[in-house]
Coordinates of N, CA and C in Angstrom, one line a residue:
E1 N -77.6 -0.2 68.6 CA -76.1 0.6 68.3 C -75.2 1.0 69.9
M2 N -76.3 0.9 70.5 CA -75.7 1.0 72.5 C -74.8 0.0 72.7
R3 N -74.9 -1.1 72.7 CA -74.7 -2.2 72.9 C -73.3 -2.2 72.1
R4 N -73.1 -2.0 71.1 CA -71.9 -2.0 69.9 C -70.8 -0.8 71.3
L5 N -71.3 0.1 71.4 CA -70.4 1.2 71.9 C -69.9 0.7 73.5
D6 N -70.8 -0.4 73.9 CA -70.5 -0.8 75.2 C -69.0 -1.8 75.9
P7 N -68.3 -0.9 76.1 CA -67.0 -2.1 76.3 C -67.0 -3.1 77.3
D8 N -68.2 -3.1 78.0 CA -68.5 -4.6 78.4 C -68.5 -5.9 77.0
R9 N -68.8 -5.3 76.0 CA -68.8 -6.1 75.2 C -67.6 -6.5 74.0
F10 N -66.5 -5.7 74.4 CA -65.8 -5.6 73.3 C -65.0 -6.7 73.4
V11 N -63.9 -6.9 72.9 CA -62.7 -8.2 72.3 C -62.5 -7.9 74.0
F12 N -62.2 -9.6 74.8 CA -61.7 -9.4 75.6 C -61.8 -8.6 77.0
A13 N -62.5 -7.8 76.8 CA -63.2 -6.4 77.9 C -63.2 -7.1 79.6
R14 N -63.1 -8.1 79.8 CA -62.8 -8.6 81.5 C -61.3 -8.3 82.0
W15 N -60.8 -8.2 81.0 CA -59.1 -7.9 81.0 C -58.4 -6.2 80.1
L16 N -59.1 -6.3 79.6 CA -58.5 -5.0 78.7 C -59.5 -4.2 79.1
K17 N -60.5 -4.0 80.2 CA -61.5 -2.6 81.0 C -60.7 -1.5 80.5
S18 N -59.6 -1.6 82.1 CA -59.0 -0.5 82.3 C -58.3 -0.1 81.1
K19 N -57.3 -0.6 80.7 CA -56.7 -0.1 78.8 C -58.0 0.5 78.9
Y20 N -58.7 -0.2 78.0 CA -59.6 0.5 77.2 C -60.3 2.2 77.5
E21 N -59.8 2.3 79.2 CA -60.1 4.0 79.4 C -58.9 4.5 79.0
Q22 N -58.0 3.7 79.0 CA -56.6 4.8 79.1 C -56.1 4.9 77.8
W23 N -56.4 4.0 76.6 CA -55.8 4.1 75.1 C -57.0 4.2 74.6
R24 N -57.4 5.4 73.3 CA -58.4 5.6 72.6 C -58.3 4.6 71.8
W25 N -56.7 4.7 70.9 CA -57.1 3.4 70.0 C -57.2 1.8 70.5
L26 N -56.9 1.5 71.7 CA -57.7 0.3 71.9 C -58.5 -0.3 72.0
R27 N -59.4 0.9 72.7 CA -60.8 1.5 72.8 C -61.1 0.8 71.6
W28 N -60.9 2.2 70.3 CA -61.1 1.6 69.4 C -61.2 0.6 68.4
L29 N -60.0 -0.3 68.3 CA -59.5 -1.8 68.1 C -61.2 -2.9 68.5
G30 N -60.8 -3.1 70.4 CA -62.0 -3.4 70.4 C -63.9 -3.6 70.2
M31 N -63.2 -1.9 69.5 CA -64.9 -1.5 69.2 C -64.8 -2.4 67.9
Q32 N -64.5 -2.1 67.1 CA -64.0 -2.5 65.8 C -64.3 -4.5 66.1
L33 N -63.5 -4.9 66.5 CA -63.2 -6.4 67.0 C -64.3 -7.0 67.6
S34 N -65.4 -6.4 68.0 CA -66.6 -6.5 68.7 C -68.0 -7.3 68.1
V35 N -68.4 -8.2 68.9 CA -69.3 -9.3 67.8 C -70.2 -8.6 66.8
V36 N -70.8 -7.3 67.8 CA -72.1 -6.8 67.9 C -71.8 -5.9 66.6
N37 N -70.2 -5.0 66.5 CA -70.3 -4.8 65.3 C -69.6 -5.2 64.2
L38 N -69.2 -6.6 64.1 CA -69.0 -7.7 63.2 C -70.7 -7.5 62.7
Y39 N -71.5 -7.8 63.0 CA -72.5 -8.0 62.8 C -73.2 -6.7 62.5
R40 N -73.4 -5.7 62.3 CA -73.1 -4.6 61.9 C -72.5 -4.4 60.5
V41 N -71.7 -5.0 60.7 CA -70.8 -4.3 59.1 C -71.4 -5.9 58.1
C42 N -71.6 -6.6 58.8 CA -72.1 -8.1 58.2 C -73.6 -8.3 57.6
S43 N -74.2 -7.2 57.9 CA -75.5 -7.2 57.5 C -76.6 -6.0 58.1
K44 N -76.3 -4.5 58.4 CA -76.5 -3.5 59.2 C -77.7 -4.1 60.0
Y45 N -77.1 -4.9 60.9 CA -78.2 -5.8 62.3 C -79.5 -6.1 61.8
G46 N -78.7 -7.0 60.7 CA -80.2 -7.9 60.1 C -80.6 -7.5 59.2
T47 N -80.8 -6.0 59.0 CA -81.5 -5.3 57.7 C -81.6 -5.0 56.2
S48 N -80.6 -5.6 56.2 CA -80.0 -5.9 54.4 C -79.1 -6.9 54.1
Y49 N -80.2 -7.3 54.1 CA -79.7 -9.1 53.3 C -79.3 -8.7 52.0
Q50 N -79.1 -7.3 51.3 CA -78.0 -7.3 50.2 C -76.8 -7.7 50.3
R51 N -76.6 -6.7 51.7 CA -75.2 -6.8 52.3 C -74.6 -7.7 52.8
A52 N -76.0 -8.6 53.1 CA -74.9 -9.8 54.1 C -75.1 -10.8 52.5
L53 N -75.8 -11.1 51.6 CA -75.5 -11.1 50.4 C -74.3 -11.0 49.8
A54 N -73.6 -10.0 49.4 CA -72.5 -9.0 49.3 C -71.1 -9.5 49.9
V55 N -71.8 -9.5 51.1 CA -70.6 -10.4 52.0 C -70.1 -11.7 51.9
L56 N -71.2 -12.6 51.6 CA -71.5 -14.0 51.7 C -70.3 -14.3 49.9
G57 N -70.2 -13.4 49.0 CA -70.0 -13.5 47.6 C -68.7 -13.6 48.3
L58 N -68.6 -12.2 49.2 CA -66.7 -11.8 48.9 C -66.1 -12.5 49.5
L59 N -66.3 -13.5 50.9 CA -65.6 -14.6 51.5 C -66.1 -15.4 50.1
V60 N -66.4 -15.5 50.0 CA -66.4 -17.2 48.3 C -65.7 -16.4 47.6
L61 N -65.6 -15.2 46.7 CA -64.4 -15.1 46.2 C -63.0 -15.0 46.4
T62 N -63.3 -14.5 47.3 CA -61.9 -14.7 48.4 C -61.2 -16.1 48.5
S63 N -61.7 -16.8 48.7 CA -61.7 -18.5 49.2 C -60.9 -19.0 47.8
V64 N -61.8 -18.5 46.6 CA -61.5 -18.9 45.3 C -59.8 -18.9 45.1
L65 N -60.0 -17.3 45.1 CA -58.4 -16.6 45.1 C -57.7 -17.1 45.5
T66 N -57.5 -17.4 46.7 CA -56.6 -17.7 48.4 C -56.2 -19.6 47.6
F67 N -57.6 -20.8 47.2 CA -57.0 -22.0 47.0 C -56.5 -21.6 45.2
S68 N -56.8 -20.7 44.9 CA -55.9 -20.6 43.3 C -54.9 -20.5 43.3
I69 N -53.8 -19.9 44.5 CA -52.8 -19.7 44.8 C -52.4 -20.3 45.8
I70 N -52.9 -21.4 46.7 CA -52.2 -21.7 47.3 C -51.8 -23.3 46.9
D71 N -51.2 -24.2 46.7 CA -50.6 -25.3 45.7 C -51.6 -26.6 46.2
L72 N -52.5 -26.6 45.4 CA -53.7 -28.2 45.7 C -53.0 -29.2 45.3
V73 N -53.5 -30.3 45.1 CA -52.9 -31.3 44.9 C -54.4 -32.7 45.0
P74 N -54.4 -33.5 44.0 CA -55.6 -33.6 43.8 C -55.6 -35.1 45.3
N75 N -56.5 -35.2 45.7 CA -56.8 -36.6 46.6 C -56.4 -37.4 46.4
P76 N -55.6 -38.1 47.0 CA -54.9 -39.6 46.8 C -56.5 -40.3 46.6
S77 N -56.9 -40.8 47.0 CA -58.0 -41.7 47.9 C -59.1 -42.0 46.9
I78 N -59.2 -40.7 45.6 CA -60.5 -40.1 44.7 C -59.7 -41.0 43.5
T79 N -60.5 -41.9 42.4 CA -60.1 -41.8 41.1 C -61.4 -42.2 40.8
P80 N -60.9 -41.1 38.9 CA -59.4 -41.6 38.9 C -58.3 -40.7 39.0
P81 N -57.4 -40.9 39.0 CA -56.3 -39.6 39.1 C -56.5 -38.4 38.6
L82 N -56.6 -37.3 38.9 CA -56.7 -36.2 38.7 C -55.7 -35.5 38.0
P83 N -55.4 -33.9 37.1 CA -54.7 -33.5 36.7 C -54.0 -32.8 38.1
R84 N -52.9 -32.8 38.2 CA -52.4 -31.5 39.3 C -52.7 -29.8 39.2
V85 N -53.0 -29.2 39.6 CA -53.4 -28.3 39.9 C -52.7 -26.9 39.0
K86 N -51.5 -27.1 39.8 CA -51.0 -26.0 39.2 C -50.5 -25.1 37.5
T87 N -51.3 -26.0 36.8 CA -50.3 -26.2 35.1 C -50.8 -24.3 34.7
S88 N -52.4 -23.8 35.4 CA -52.0 -22.7 34.7 C -52.5 -21.9 35.6
S89 N -52.5 -20.9 34.9 CA -53.9 -20.2 36.0 C -55.1 -20.2 35.5
I90 N -55.5 -20.7 34.5 CA -56.9 -21.5 34.2 C -57.2 -22.1 34.7
T91 N -56.4 -23.2 34.6 CA -56.3 -24.4 35.7 C -56.6 -23.9 37.0
A92 N -56.1 -23.0 37.9 CA -55.8 -22.9 38.9 C -57.2 -22.5 40.2
L93 N -57.5 -21.1 38.7 CA -58.9 -20.8 39.7 C -59.9 -22.3 39.3
K94 N -59.9 -22.9 38.2 CA -60.9 -24.0 38.0 C -60.7 -24.4 39.4
G95 N -59.5 -24.5 39.6 CA -59.3 -26.1 41.1 C -59.2 -25.6 42.6
G96 N -59.1 -23.6 42.4 CA -59.6 -23.4 43.7 C -61.0 -22.9 44.0
L97 N -61.4 -22.6 42.6 CA -63.4 -22.6 42.4 C -63.7 -23.5 43.1
I98 N -63.2 -25.1 42.6 CA -64.0 -26.6 43.3 C -63.5 -26.6 44.3
H99 N -62.4 -26.1 45.2 CA -61.9 -26.3 46.2 C -63.4 -25.8 46.9
A100 N -63.0 -24.4 46.7 CA -64.2 -23.5 47.5 C -65.1 -24.1 48.1
L101 N -65.6 -24.2 46.8 CA -67.2 -25.0 47.1 C -67.2 -26.1 48.0
E102 N -66.1 -27.1 47.8 CA -66.4 -27.8 48.9 C -66.3 -28.2 50.0
V103 N -65.0 -26.8 50.1 CA -65.6 -26.5 52.0 C -66.4 -25.6 52.1
A104 N -67.1 -24.4 51.8 CA -68.6 -23.9 51.6 C -69.0 -24.8 52.0
T105 N -69.7 -25.8 51.3 CA -70.2 -27.3 51.6 C -70.2 -28.3 52.4
F106 N -68.9 -28.4 53.5 CA -68.5 -28.7 54.2 C -68.5 -30.2 54.2
R107 N -68.3 -30.6 52.2 CA -68.0 -32.2 52.0 C -66.6 -32.5 52.6
R108 N -67.0 -34.1 52.6 CA -65.6 -34.4 53.4 C -64.6 -35.2 52.8
D109 N -65.3 -35.7 51.3 CA -64.3 -36.0 50.4 C -64.1 -34.8 49.2
A110 N -62.8 -34.3 49.7 CA -63.1 -33.1 48.3 C -62.0 -33.6 47.4
L111 N -62.2 -33.5 46.4 CA -61.7 -33.7 45.1 C -59.7 -33.2 45.2
Y112 N -59.9 -32.4 45.9 CA -58.2 -31.5 46.1 C -57.9 -30.9 47.7
I113 N -56.7 -31.3 47.5 CA -56.5 -30.9 49.1 C -54.9 -30.4 49.1
P114 N -55.0 -29.1 50.2 CA -53.8 -28.0 50.3 C -52.7 -29.3 50.6
T115 N -51.5 -28.7 50.4 CA -50.4 -29.0 50.6 C -49.3 -28.5 52.2
S116 N -50.3 -27.5 52.6 CA -49.5 -26.7 53.0 C -50.2 -26.6 54.5
R117 N -49.7 -26.5 55.7 CA -50.1 -25.8 56.6 C -51.3 -24.4 56.8
W118 N -50.7 -23.5 55.7 CA -51.8 -22.1 55.4 C -53.1 -22.4 55.0
G119 N -52.6 -23.8 54.1 CA -54.4 -24.1 53.8 C -54.9 -24.5 54.0
Y120 N -54.5 -25.4 54.6 CA -55.1 -26.3 55.8 C -56.2 -25.3 56.8
L121 N -55.3 -24.0 57.7 CA -56.0 -22.9 58.2 C -56.9 -22.6 57.2
F122 N -56.7 -22.2 56.3 CA -57.2 -20.9 55.8 C -59.0 -21.9 54.8
E123 N -58.7 -23.1 55.2 CA -60.3 -24.1 54.7 C -60.2 -23.8 56.0
M124 N -60.3 -24.0 57.1 CA -60.4 -24.2 58.2 C -61.6 -22.4 58.9
T125 N -60.5 -21.3 58.0 CA -61.2 -20.3 58.7 C -62.2 -20.5 58.2
E126 N -62.5 -20.4 56.4 CA -63.4 -20.6 55.9 C -64.8 -21.4 56.0
Q127 N -64.7 -22.2 56.3 CA -65.3 -23.4 57.3 C -66.5 -22.4 58.6
V128 N -65.4 -21.9 59.3 CA -66.2 -21.1 60.3 C -67.1 -19.6 59.9
L129 N -66.5 -18.4 58.8 CA -66.6 -17.3 58.5 C -67.7 -17.8 57.3
L130 N -68.3 -18.8 57.0 CA -69.2 -18.8 55.8 C -70.4 -19.7 57.2
A131 N -70.0 -20.9 57.9 CA -71.2 -21.7 58.9 C -71.6 -19.9 59.6
I132 N -71.1 -18.9 59.4 CA -71.5 -17.9 60.7 C -72.3 -16.5 59.3
Q133 N -71.5 -16.7 58.0 CA -72.2 -15.5 57.0 C -73.7 -16.1 57.1
V134 N -73.6 -17.4 56.6 CA -74.9 -17.9 56.0 C -76.2 -17.6 56.8
P135 N -76.2 -18.1 58.1 CA -77.6 -17.5 59.1 C -77.6 -16.4 59.1
I136 N -76.1 -15.4 59.2 CA -76.7 -14.2 59.0 C -77.9 -13.7 57.5
L137 N -77.0 -14.0 57.1 CA -78.1 -13.4 55.7 C -79.9 -14.5 55.8
L138 N -79.8 -15.6 56.3 CA -81.0 -15.9 56.0 C -81.9 -14.9 57.2
F139 N -81.4 -14.9 58.5 CA -81.4 -13.9 59.5 C -82.2 -12.8 58.6
A140 N -81.2 -12.2 57.7 CA -81.8 -10.8 56.9 C -82.9 -10.8 56.0
L141 N -83.1 -12.0 55.3 CA -83.6 -12.7 54.4 C -85.8 -11.8 55.3
R142 N -85.4 -13.0 55.9 CA -86.6 -14.1 57.3 C -86.9 -12.0 57.6
R143 N -85.9 -11.3 58.5 CA -86.8 -9.8 58.9 C -87.1 -9.1 57.4
R144 N -86.4 -9.4 56.4 CA -86.9 -7.9 55.3 C -88.4 -9.0 54.7
F145 N -88.8 -10.2 54.7 CA -89.8 -10.2 54.1 C -90.7 -10.9 55.0
R146 N -90.8 -10.4 56.2 CA -91.9 -10.6 57.2 C -92.4 -9.6 57.7
R147 N -92.0 -8.5 57.3 CA -92.4 -6.7 56.8 C -93.9 -6.8 56.5

């Protein structure tokens, strides 16, 4: 907890340390965006595997919903040709689920690909966040069953 409150561990502490002392809102924002605070939010410092699992589920659910909104097209290198995803809301959710799980498992040849830059950006973001959250969950499980 002391590390979380230490201004030297805030985001961009090297450049904004003097500003953190001047502006309370910037100090609060730096504290909220620090790595230690994000670790606290995601798993209560590694002591709550339920919270870590809930955050992981929330990330996957958010990805499914986001990919169902983003226009996905079938990957042209996959045969046989798949139907386009945006025909109905149920089909869009199925396509979003399939693509979110493909991204989460780092599958190289996905069945569907996004057509926009925002889709590709969200793919990369999901990969990074899931690659961070899964080890947090495993660490929390290890701490829980080690006792």
